[in-house]
PDB file of C-alpha atoms in Angstrom:
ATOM      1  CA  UNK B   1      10.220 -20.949  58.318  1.00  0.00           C
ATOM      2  CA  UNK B   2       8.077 -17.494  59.041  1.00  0.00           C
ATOM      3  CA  UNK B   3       8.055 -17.534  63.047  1.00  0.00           C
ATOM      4  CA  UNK B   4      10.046 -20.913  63.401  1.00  0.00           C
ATOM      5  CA  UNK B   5      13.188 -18.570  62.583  1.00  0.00           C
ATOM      6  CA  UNK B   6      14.240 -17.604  66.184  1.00  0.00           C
ATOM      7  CA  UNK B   7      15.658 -14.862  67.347  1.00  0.00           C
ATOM      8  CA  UNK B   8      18.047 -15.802  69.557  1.00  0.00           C
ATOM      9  CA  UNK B   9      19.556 -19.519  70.454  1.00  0.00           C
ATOM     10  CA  UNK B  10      21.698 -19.777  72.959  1.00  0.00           C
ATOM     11  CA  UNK B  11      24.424 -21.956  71.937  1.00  0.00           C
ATOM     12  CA  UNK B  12      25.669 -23.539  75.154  1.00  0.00           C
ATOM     13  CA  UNK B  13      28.555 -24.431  76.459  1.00  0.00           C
ATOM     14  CA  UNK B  14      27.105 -27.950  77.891  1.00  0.00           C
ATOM     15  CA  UNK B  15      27.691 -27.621  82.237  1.00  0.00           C
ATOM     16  CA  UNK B  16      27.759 -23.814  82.036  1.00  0.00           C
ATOM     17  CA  UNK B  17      24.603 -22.204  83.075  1.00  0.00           C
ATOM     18  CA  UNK B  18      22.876 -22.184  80.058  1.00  0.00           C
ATOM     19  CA  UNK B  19      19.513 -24.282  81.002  1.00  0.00           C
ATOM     20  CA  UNK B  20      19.703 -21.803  84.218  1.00  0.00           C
ATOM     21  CA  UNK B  21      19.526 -18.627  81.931  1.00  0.00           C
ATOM     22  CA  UNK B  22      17.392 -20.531  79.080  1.00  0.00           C
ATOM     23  CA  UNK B  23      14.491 -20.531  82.265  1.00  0.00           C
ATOM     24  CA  UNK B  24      15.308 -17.500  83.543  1.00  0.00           C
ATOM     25  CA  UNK B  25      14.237 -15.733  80.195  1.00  0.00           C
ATOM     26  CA  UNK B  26      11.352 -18.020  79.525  1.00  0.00           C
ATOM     27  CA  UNK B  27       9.635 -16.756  82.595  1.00  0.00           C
ATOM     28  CA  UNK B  28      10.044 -13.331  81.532  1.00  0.00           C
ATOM     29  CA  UNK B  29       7.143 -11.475  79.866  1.00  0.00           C
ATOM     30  CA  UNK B  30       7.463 -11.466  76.057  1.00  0.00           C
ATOM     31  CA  UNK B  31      10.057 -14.113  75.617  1.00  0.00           C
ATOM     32  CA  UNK B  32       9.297 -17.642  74.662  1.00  0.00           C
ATOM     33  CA  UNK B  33      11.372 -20.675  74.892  1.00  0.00           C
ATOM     34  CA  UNK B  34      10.362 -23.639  73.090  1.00  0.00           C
ATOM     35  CA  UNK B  35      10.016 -26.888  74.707  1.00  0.00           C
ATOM     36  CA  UNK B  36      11.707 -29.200  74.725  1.00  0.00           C
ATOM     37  CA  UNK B  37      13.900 -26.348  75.621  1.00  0.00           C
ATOM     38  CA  UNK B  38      17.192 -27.646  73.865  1.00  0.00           C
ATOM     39  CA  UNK B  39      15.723 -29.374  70.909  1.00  0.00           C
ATOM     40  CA  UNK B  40      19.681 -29.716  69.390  1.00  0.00           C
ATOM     41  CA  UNK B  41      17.573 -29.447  65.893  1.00  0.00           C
ATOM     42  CA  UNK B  42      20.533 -28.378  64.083  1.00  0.00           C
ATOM     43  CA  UNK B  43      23.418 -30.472  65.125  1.00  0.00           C
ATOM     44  CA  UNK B  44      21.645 -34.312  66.084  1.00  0.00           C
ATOM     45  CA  UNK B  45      21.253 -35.826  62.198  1.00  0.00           C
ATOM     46  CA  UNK B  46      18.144 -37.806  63.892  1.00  0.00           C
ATOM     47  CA  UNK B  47      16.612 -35.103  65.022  1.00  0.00           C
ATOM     48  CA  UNK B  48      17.329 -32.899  62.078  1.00  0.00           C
ATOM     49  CA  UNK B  49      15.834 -35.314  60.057  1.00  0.00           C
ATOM     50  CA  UNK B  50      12.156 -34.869  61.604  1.00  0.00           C
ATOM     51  CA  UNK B  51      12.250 -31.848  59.246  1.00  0.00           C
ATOM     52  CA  UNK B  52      11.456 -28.074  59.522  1.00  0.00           C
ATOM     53  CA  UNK B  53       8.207 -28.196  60.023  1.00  0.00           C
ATOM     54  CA  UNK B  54       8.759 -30.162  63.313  1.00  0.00           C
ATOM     55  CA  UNK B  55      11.146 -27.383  64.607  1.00  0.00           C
ATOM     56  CA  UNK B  56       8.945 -24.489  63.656  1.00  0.00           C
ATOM     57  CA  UNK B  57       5.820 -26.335  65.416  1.00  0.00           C
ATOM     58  CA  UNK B  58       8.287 -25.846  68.561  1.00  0.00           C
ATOM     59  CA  UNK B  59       8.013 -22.136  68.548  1.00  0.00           C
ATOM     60  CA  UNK B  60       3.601 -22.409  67.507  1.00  0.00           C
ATOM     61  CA  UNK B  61       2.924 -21.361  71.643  1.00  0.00           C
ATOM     62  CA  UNK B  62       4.530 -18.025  70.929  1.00  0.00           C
ATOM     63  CA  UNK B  63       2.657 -14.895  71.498  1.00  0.00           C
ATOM     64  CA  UNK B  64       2.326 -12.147  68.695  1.00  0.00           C
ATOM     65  CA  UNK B  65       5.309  -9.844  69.229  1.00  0.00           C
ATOM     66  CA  UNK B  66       6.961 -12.679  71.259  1.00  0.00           C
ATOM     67  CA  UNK B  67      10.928 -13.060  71.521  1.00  0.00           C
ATOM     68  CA  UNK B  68      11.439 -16.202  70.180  1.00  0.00           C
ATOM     69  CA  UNK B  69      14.826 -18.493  71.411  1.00  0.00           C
ATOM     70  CA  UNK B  70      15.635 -22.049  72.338  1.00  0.00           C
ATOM     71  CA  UNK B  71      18.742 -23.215  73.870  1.00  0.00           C
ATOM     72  CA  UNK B  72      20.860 -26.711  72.367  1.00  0.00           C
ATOM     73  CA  UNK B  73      24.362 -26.629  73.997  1.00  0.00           C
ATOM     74  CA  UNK B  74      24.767 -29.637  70.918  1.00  0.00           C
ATOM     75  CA  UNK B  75      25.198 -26.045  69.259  1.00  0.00           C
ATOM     76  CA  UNK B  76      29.006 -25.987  70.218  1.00  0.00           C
ATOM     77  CA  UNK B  77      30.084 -29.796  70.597  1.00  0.00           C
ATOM     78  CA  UNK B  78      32.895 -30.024  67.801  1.00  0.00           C
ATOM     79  CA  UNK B  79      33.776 -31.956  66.397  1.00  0.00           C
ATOM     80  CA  UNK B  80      30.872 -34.429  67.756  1.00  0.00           C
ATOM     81  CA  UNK B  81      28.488 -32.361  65.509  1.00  0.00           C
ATOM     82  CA  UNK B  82      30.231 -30.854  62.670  1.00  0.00           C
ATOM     83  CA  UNK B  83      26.802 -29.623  60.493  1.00  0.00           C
ATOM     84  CA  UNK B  84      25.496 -27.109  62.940  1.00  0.00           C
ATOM     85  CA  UNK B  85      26.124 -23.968  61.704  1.00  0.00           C
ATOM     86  CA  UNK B  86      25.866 -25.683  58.033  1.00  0.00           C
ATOM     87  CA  UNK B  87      22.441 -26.467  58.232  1.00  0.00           C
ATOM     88  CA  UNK B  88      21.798 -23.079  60.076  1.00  0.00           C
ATOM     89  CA  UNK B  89      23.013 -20.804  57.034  1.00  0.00           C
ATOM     90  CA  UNK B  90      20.708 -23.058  54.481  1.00  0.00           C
ATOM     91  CA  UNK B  91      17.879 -22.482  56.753  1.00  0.00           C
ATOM     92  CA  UNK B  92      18.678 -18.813  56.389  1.00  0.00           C
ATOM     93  CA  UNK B  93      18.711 -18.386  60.428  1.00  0.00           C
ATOM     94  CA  UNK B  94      21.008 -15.258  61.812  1.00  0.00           C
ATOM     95  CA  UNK B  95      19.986 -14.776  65.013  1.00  0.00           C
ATOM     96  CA  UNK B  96      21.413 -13.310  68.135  1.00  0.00           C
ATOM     97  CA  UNK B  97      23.686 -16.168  69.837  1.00  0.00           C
ATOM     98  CA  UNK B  98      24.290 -16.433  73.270  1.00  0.00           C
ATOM     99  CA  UNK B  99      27.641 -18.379  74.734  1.00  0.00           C
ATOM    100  CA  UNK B 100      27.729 -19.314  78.125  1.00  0.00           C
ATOM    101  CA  UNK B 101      31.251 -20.500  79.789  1.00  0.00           C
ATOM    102  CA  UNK B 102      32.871 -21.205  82.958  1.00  0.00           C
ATOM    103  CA  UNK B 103      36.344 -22.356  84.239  1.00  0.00           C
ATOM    104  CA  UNK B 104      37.276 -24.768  81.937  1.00  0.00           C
ATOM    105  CA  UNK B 105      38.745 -27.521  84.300  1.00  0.00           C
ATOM    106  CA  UNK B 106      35.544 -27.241  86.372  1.00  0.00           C
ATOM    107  CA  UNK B 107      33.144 -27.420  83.465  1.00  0.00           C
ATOM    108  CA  UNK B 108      35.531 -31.170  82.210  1.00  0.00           C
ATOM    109  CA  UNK B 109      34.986 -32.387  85.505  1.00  0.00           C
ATOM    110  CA  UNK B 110      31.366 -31.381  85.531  1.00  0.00           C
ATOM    111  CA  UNK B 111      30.805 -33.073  82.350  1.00  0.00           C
ATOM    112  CA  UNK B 112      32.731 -35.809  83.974  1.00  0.00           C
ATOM    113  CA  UNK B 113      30.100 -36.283  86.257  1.00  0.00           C
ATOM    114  CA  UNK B 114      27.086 -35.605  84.289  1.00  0.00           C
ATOM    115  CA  UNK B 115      28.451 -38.710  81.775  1.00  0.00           C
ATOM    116  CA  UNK B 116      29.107 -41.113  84.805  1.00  0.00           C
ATOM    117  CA  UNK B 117      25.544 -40.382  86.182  1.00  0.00           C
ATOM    118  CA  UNK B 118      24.680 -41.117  82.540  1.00  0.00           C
ATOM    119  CA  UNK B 119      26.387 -44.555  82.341  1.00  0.00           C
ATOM    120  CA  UNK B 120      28.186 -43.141  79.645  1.00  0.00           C
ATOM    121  CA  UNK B 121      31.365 -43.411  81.405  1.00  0.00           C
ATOM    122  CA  UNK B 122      32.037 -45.888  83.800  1.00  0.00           C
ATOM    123  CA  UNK B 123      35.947 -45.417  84.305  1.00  0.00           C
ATOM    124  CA  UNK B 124      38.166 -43.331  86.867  1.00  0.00           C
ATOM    125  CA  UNK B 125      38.735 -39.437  85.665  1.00  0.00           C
ATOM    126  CA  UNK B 126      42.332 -39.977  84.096  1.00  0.00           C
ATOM    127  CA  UNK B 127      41.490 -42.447  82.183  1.00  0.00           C
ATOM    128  CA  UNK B 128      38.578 -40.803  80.644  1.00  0.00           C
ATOM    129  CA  UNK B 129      40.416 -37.550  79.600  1.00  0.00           C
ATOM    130  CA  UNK B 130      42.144 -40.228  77.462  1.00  0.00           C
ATOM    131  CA  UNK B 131      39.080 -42.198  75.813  1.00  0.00           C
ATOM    132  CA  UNK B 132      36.809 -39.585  76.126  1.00  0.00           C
ATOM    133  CA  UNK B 133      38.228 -36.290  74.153  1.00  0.00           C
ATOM    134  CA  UNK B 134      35.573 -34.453  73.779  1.00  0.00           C
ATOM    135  CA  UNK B 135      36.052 -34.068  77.833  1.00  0.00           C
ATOM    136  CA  UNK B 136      38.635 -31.775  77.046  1.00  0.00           C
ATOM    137  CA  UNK B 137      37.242 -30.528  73.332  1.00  0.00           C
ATOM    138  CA  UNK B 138      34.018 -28.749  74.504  1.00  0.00           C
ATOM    139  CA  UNK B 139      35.990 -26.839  77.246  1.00  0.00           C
ATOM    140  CA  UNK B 140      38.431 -25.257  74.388  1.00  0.00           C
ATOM    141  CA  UNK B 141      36.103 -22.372  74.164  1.00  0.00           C
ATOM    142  CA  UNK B 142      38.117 -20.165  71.988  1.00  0.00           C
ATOM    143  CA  UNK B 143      38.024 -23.137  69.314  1.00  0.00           C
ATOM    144  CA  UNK B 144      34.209 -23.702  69.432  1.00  0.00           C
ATOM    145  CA  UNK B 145      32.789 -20.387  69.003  1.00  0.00           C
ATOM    146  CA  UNK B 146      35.087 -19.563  66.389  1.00  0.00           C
ATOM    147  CA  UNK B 147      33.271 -20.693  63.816  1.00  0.00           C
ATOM    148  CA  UNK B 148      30.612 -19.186  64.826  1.00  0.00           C
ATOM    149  CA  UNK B 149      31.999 -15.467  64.827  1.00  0.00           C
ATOM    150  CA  UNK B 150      32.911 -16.779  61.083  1.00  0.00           C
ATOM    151  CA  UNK B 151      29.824 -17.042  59.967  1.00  0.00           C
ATOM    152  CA  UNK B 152      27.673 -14.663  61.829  1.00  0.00           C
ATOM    153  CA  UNK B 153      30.365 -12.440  63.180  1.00  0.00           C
ATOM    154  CA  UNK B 154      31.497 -11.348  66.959  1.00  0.00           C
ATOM    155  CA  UNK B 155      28.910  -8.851  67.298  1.00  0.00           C
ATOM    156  CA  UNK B 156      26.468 -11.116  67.101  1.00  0.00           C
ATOM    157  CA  UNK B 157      27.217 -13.146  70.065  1.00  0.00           C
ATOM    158  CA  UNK B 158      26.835 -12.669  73.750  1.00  0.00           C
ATOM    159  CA  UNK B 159      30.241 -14.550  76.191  1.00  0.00           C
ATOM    160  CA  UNK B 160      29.323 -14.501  79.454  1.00  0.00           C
ATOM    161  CA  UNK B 161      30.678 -16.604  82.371  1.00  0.00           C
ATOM    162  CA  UNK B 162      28.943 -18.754  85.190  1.00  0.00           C
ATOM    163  CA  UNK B 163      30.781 -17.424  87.661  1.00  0.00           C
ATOM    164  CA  UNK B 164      29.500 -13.449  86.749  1.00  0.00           C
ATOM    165  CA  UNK B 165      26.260 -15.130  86.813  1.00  0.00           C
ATOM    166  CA  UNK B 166      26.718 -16.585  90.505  1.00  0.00           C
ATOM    167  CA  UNK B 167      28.306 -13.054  91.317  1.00  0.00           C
ATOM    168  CA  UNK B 168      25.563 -10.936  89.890  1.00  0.00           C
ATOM    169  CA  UNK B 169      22.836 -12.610  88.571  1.00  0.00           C
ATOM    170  CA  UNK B 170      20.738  -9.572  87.498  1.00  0.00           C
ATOM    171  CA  UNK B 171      23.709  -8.047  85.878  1.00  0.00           C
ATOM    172  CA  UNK B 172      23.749 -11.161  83.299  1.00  0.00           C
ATOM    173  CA  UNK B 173      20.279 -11.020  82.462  1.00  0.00           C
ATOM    174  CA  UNK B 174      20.578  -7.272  81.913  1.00  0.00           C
ATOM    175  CA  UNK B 175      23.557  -7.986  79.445  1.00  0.00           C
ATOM    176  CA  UNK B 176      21.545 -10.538  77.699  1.00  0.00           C
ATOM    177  CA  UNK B 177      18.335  -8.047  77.314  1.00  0.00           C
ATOM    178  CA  UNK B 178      20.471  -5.507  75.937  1.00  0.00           C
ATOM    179  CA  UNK B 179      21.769  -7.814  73.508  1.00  0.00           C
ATOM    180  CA  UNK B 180      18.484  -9.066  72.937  1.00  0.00           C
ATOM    181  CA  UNK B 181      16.770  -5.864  72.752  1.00  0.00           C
ATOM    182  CA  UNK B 182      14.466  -6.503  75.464  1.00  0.00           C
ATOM    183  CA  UNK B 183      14.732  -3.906  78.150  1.00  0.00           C
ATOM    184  CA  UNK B 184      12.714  -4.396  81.849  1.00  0.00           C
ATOM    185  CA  UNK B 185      14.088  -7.938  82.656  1.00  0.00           C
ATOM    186  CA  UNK B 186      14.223  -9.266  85.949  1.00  0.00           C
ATOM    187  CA  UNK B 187      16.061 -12.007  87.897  1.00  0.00           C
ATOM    188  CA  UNK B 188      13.616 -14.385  89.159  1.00  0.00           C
ATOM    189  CA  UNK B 189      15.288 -15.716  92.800  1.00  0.00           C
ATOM    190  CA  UNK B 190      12.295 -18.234  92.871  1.00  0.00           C
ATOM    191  CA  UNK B 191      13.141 -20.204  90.286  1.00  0.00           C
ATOM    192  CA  UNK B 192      15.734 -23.175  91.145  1.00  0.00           C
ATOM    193  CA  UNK B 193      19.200 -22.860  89.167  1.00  0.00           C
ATOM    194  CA  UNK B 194      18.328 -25.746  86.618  1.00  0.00           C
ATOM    195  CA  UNK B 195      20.243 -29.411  86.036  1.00  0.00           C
ATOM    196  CA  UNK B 196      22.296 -29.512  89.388  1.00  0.00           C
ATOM    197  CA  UNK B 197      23.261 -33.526  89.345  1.00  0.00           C
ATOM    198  CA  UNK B 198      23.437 -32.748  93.822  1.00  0.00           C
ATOM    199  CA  UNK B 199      23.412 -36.841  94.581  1.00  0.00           C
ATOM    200  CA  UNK B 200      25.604 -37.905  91.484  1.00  0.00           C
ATOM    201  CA  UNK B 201      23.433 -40.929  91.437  1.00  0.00           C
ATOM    202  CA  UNK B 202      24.352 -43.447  88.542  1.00  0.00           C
ATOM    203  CA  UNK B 203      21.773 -44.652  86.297  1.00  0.00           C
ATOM    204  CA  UNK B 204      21.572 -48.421  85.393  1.00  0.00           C
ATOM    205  CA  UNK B 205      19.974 -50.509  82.529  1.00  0.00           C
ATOM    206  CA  UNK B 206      16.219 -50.332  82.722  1.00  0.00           C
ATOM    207  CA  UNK B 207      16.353 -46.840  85.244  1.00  0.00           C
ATOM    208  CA  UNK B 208      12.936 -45.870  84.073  1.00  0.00           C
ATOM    209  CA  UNK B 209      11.420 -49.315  85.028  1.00  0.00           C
ATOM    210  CA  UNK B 210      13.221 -49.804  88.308  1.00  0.00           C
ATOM    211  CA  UNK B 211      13.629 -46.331  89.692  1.00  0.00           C
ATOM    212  CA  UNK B 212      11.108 -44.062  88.113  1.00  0.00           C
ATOM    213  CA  UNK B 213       8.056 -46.213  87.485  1.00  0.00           C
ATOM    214  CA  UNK B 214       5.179 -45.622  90.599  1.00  0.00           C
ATOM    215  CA  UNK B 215       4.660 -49.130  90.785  1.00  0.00           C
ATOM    216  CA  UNK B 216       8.395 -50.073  90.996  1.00  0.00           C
ATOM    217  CA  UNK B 217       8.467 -47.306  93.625  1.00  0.00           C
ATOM    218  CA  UNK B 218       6.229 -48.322  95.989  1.00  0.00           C
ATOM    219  CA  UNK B 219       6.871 -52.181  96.097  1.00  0.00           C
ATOM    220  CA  UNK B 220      10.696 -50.866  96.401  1.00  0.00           C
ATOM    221  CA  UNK B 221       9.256 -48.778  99.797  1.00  0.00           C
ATOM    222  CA  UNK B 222       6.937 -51.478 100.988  1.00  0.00           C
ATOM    223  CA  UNK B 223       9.361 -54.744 100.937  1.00  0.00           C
ATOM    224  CA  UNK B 224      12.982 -53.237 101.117  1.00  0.00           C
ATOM    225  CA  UNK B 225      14.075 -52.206 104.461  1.00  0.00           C
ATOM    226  CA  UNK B 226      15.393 -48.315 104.315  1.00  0.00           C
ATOM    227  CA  UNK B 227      18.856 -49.235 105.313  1.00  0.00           C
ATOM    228  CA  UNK B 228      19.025 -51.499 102.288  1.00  0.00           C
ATOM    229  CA  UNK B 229      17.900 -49.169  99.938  1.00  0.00           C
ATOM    230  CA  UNK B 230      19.934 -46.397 101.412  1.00  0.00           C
ATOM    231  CA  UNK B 231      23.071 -49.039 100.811  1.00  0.00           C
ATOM    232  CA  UNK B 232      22.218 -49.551  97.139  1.00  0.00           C
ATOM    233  CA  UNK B 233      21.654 -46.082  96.672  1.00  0.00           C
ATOM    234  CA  UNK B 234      25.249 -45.185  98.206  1.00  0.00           C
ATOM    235  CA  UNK B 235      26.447 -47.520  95.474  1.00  0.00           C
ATOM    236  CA  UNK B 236      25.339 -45.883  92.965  1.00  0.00           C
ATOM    237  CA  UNK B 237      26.678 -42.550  94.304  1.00  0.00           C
ATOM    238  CA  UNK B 238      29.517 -40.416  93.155  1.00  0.00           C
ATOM    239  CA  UNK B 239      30.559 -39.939  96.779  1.00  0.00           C
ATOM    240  CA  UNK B 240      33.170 -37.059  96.471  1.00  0.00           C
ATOM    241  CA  UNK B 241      34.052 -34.771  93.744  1.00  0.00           C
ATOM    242  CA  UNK B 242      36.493 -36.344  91.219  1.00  0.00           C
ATOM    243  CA  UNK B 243      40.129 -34.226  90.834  1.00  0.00           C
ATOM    244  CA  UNK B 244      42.651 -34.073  88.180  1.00  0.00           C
ATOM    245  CA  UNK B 245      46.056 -34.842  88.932  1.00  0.00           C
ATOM    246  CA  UNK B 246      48.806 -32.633  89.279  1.00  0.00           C
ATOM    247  CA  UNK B 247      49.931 -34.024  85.876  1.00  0.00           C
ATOM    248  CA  UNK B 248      46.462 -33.802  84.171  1.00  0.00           C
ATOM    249  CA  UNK B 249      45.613 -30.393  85.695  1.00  0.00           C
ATOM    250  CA  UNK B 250      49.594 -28.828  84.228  1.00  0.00           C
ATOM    251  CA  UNK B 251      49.011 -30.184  81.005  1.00  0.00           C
ATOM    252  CA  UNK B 252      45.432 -29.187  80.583  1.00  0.00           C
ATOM    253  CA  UNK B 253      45.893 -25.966  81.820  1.00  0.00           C
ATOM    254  CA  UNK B 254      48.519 -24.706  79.384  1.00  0.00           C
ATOM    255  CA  UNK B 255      46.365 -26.219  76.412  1.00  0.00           C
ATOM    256  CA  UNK B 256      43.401 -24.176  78.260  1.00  0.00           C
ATOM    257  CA  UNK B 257      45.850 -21.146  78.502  1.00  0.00           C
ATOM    258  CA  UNK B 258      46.477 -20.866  74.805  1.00  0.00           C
ATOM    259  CA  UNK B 259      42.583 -21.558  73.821  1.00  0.00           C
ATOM    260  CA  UNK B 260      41.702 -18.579  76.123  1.00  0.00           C
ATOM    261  CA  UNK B 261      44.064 -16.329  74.480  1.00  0.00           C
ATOM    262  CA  UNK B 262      42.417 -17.076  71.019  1.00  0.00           C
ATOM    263  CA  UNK B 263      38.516 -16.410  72.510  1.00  0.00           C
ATOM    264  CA  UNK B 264      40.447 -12.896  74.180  1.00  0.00           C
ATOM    265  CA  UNK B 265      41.175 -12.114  70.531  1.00  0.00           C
ATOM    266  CA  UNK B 266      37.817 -12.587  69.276  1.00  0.00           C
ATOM    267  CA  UNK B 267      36.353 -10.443  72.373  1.00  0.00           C
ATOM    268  CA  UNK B 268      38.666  -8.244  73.003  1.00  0.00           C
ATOM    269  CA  UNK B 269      36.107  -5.643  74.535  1.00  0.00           C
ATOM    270  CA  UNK B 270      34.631  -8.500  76.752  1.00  0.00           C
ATOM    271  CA  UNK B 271      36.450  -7.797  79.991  1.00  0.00           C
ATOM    272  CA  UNK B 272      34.388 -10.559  82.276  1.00  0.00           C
ATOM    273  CA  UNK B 273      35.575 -13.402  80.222  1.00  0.00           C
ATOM    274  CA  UNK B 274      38.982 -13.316  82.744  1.00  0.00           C
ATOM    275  CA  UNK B 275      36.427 -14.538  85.491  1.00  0.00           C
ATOM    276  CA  UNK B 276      36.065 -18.142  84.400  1.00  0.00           C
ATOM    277  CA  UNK B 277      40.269 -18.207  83.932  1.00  0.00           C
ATOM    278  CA  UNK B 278      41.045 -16.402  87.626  1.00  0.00           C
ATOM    279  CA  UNK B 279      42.221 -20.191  88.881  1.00  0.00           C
ATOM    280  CA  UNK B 280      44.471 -19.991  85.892  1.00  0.00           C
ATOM    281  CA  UNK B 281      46.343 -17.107  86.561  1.00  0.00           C
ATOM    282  CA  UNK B 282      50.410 -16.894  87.724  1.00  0.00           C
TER     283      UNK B 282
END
């Protein structure tokens, strides 16, 4: 796939920083990140099925001499998308991974969130831990990057937390451009930290057409009084921050406990990967 073989992806995990990092390298000089920036090529059968030559179009806007990276947190979703690292090997692709985490409980409840905005989910937190297991699955970080370290081995792959990244921002960029082998990278303050879901505002049926669409906009503006629209709005918001029950959060965190012991294993020189477990210890 000549220049349509990256060199670098970052893998995800989904609600972890990685669309914040993903930017924050794209605006750096010699770097290039395609767009769409997570084109989940690999792991989304539709979207695999578009063919090669539609995912190495993706990378056509970068420069001679260019870094070239995208960033699908679809990457590490198992067992949602099983063929990922599958269809990888056959395309021949080794490149440098990146593997963003955070506290696990946070990043369920984050995901939570995201798939309520979503309309994905539509019932209270317990009861989604229950229907929804991949709430839980995507959070086991030990057991997703596993396979990973299998096929292209630890040294390959860059762990690094969101909470080092809110601690020291520059510090995780510099990791990743020594792992990249891009020296002289630097942490742009001006750009936003990327998909923040701030209002937790649901979507409904027909979002684009109602909310989105000028038009539907400005007739909304014109003819609905503001404290009407500011009462359907606080319908549709997630009001306060859901939390796990004392029950959920015991039994979640020893399952959490043992998965971190098996990513310690395969990093055992990665000493910052404690930081997204400190709520976890005795």
């Amino acid at each position: 796939m000549s220049k349509a073989n990256p060199d670098f992806i970052l893998i995800g995990a989904m609600k972890c920083g990685t669309t914040t990092l993903a930017a924050q390298l794209g605006a750096q000089s010699g770097i290039f990140i395609t767009t769409p920036k997570e084109p989940n090529f690999f792991s989304d059968d539709a979207i695999y099925a578009r063919g090669v030559d539609w995912y190495g179009a993706l990378y056509k806007g970068a420069g001679a001499g260019d870094l070239t990276g995208e960033a699908s947190t679809h990457y590490t979703k198992l067992p949602t998308y099983p063929q990922t690292i599958a269809r990888l090997q056959s395309a021949r692709i080794a490149p440098r991974l990146i593997y963003m985490i955070r506290d696990p409980l946070d990043r369920l409840i984050s995901h939570y969130i995201h798939e309520w905005t979503q309309g994905v989910i539509s019932c209270p937190l317990d009861e989604a831990l229950e229907k929804h297991p991949e709430l839980c699955a995507y959070s086991r970080y030990g057991e997703q990057i596993a396979p990973w370290c299998d096929a292209f081995g630890a040294q390959n792959i860059l762990v690094m937390t969101m909470e080092e990244m809110k601690q020291d921002p520059q510090r995780v960029l510099d990791k990743a451009a020594a792992h990249l082998g891009q020296a002289g990278l630097t942490w742009c303050d001006d750009l936003q930290q990327m998909n923040v879901s701030a209002e937790r505002i649901r979507r409904l049926p027909l979002h684009g057409v109602i909310f989105d669409n000028p038009l539907a906009r400005w007739l909304r503006r014109a003819l609905v009084p503001q404290s009407v629209r500011d009462r359907l709005k606080a319908g549709r918001q997630m009001q306060n921050r859901p939390k796990l029950s004392p029950e959920d959060r015991a039994r979640l965190t020893a399952g959490f406990r043992a998965d971190q012991s098996r990513l310690k294993a395969l990093f055992p020189d990665n000493d910052s990967l404690d930081m997204a477990y400190k709520k976890f210890a005795p």
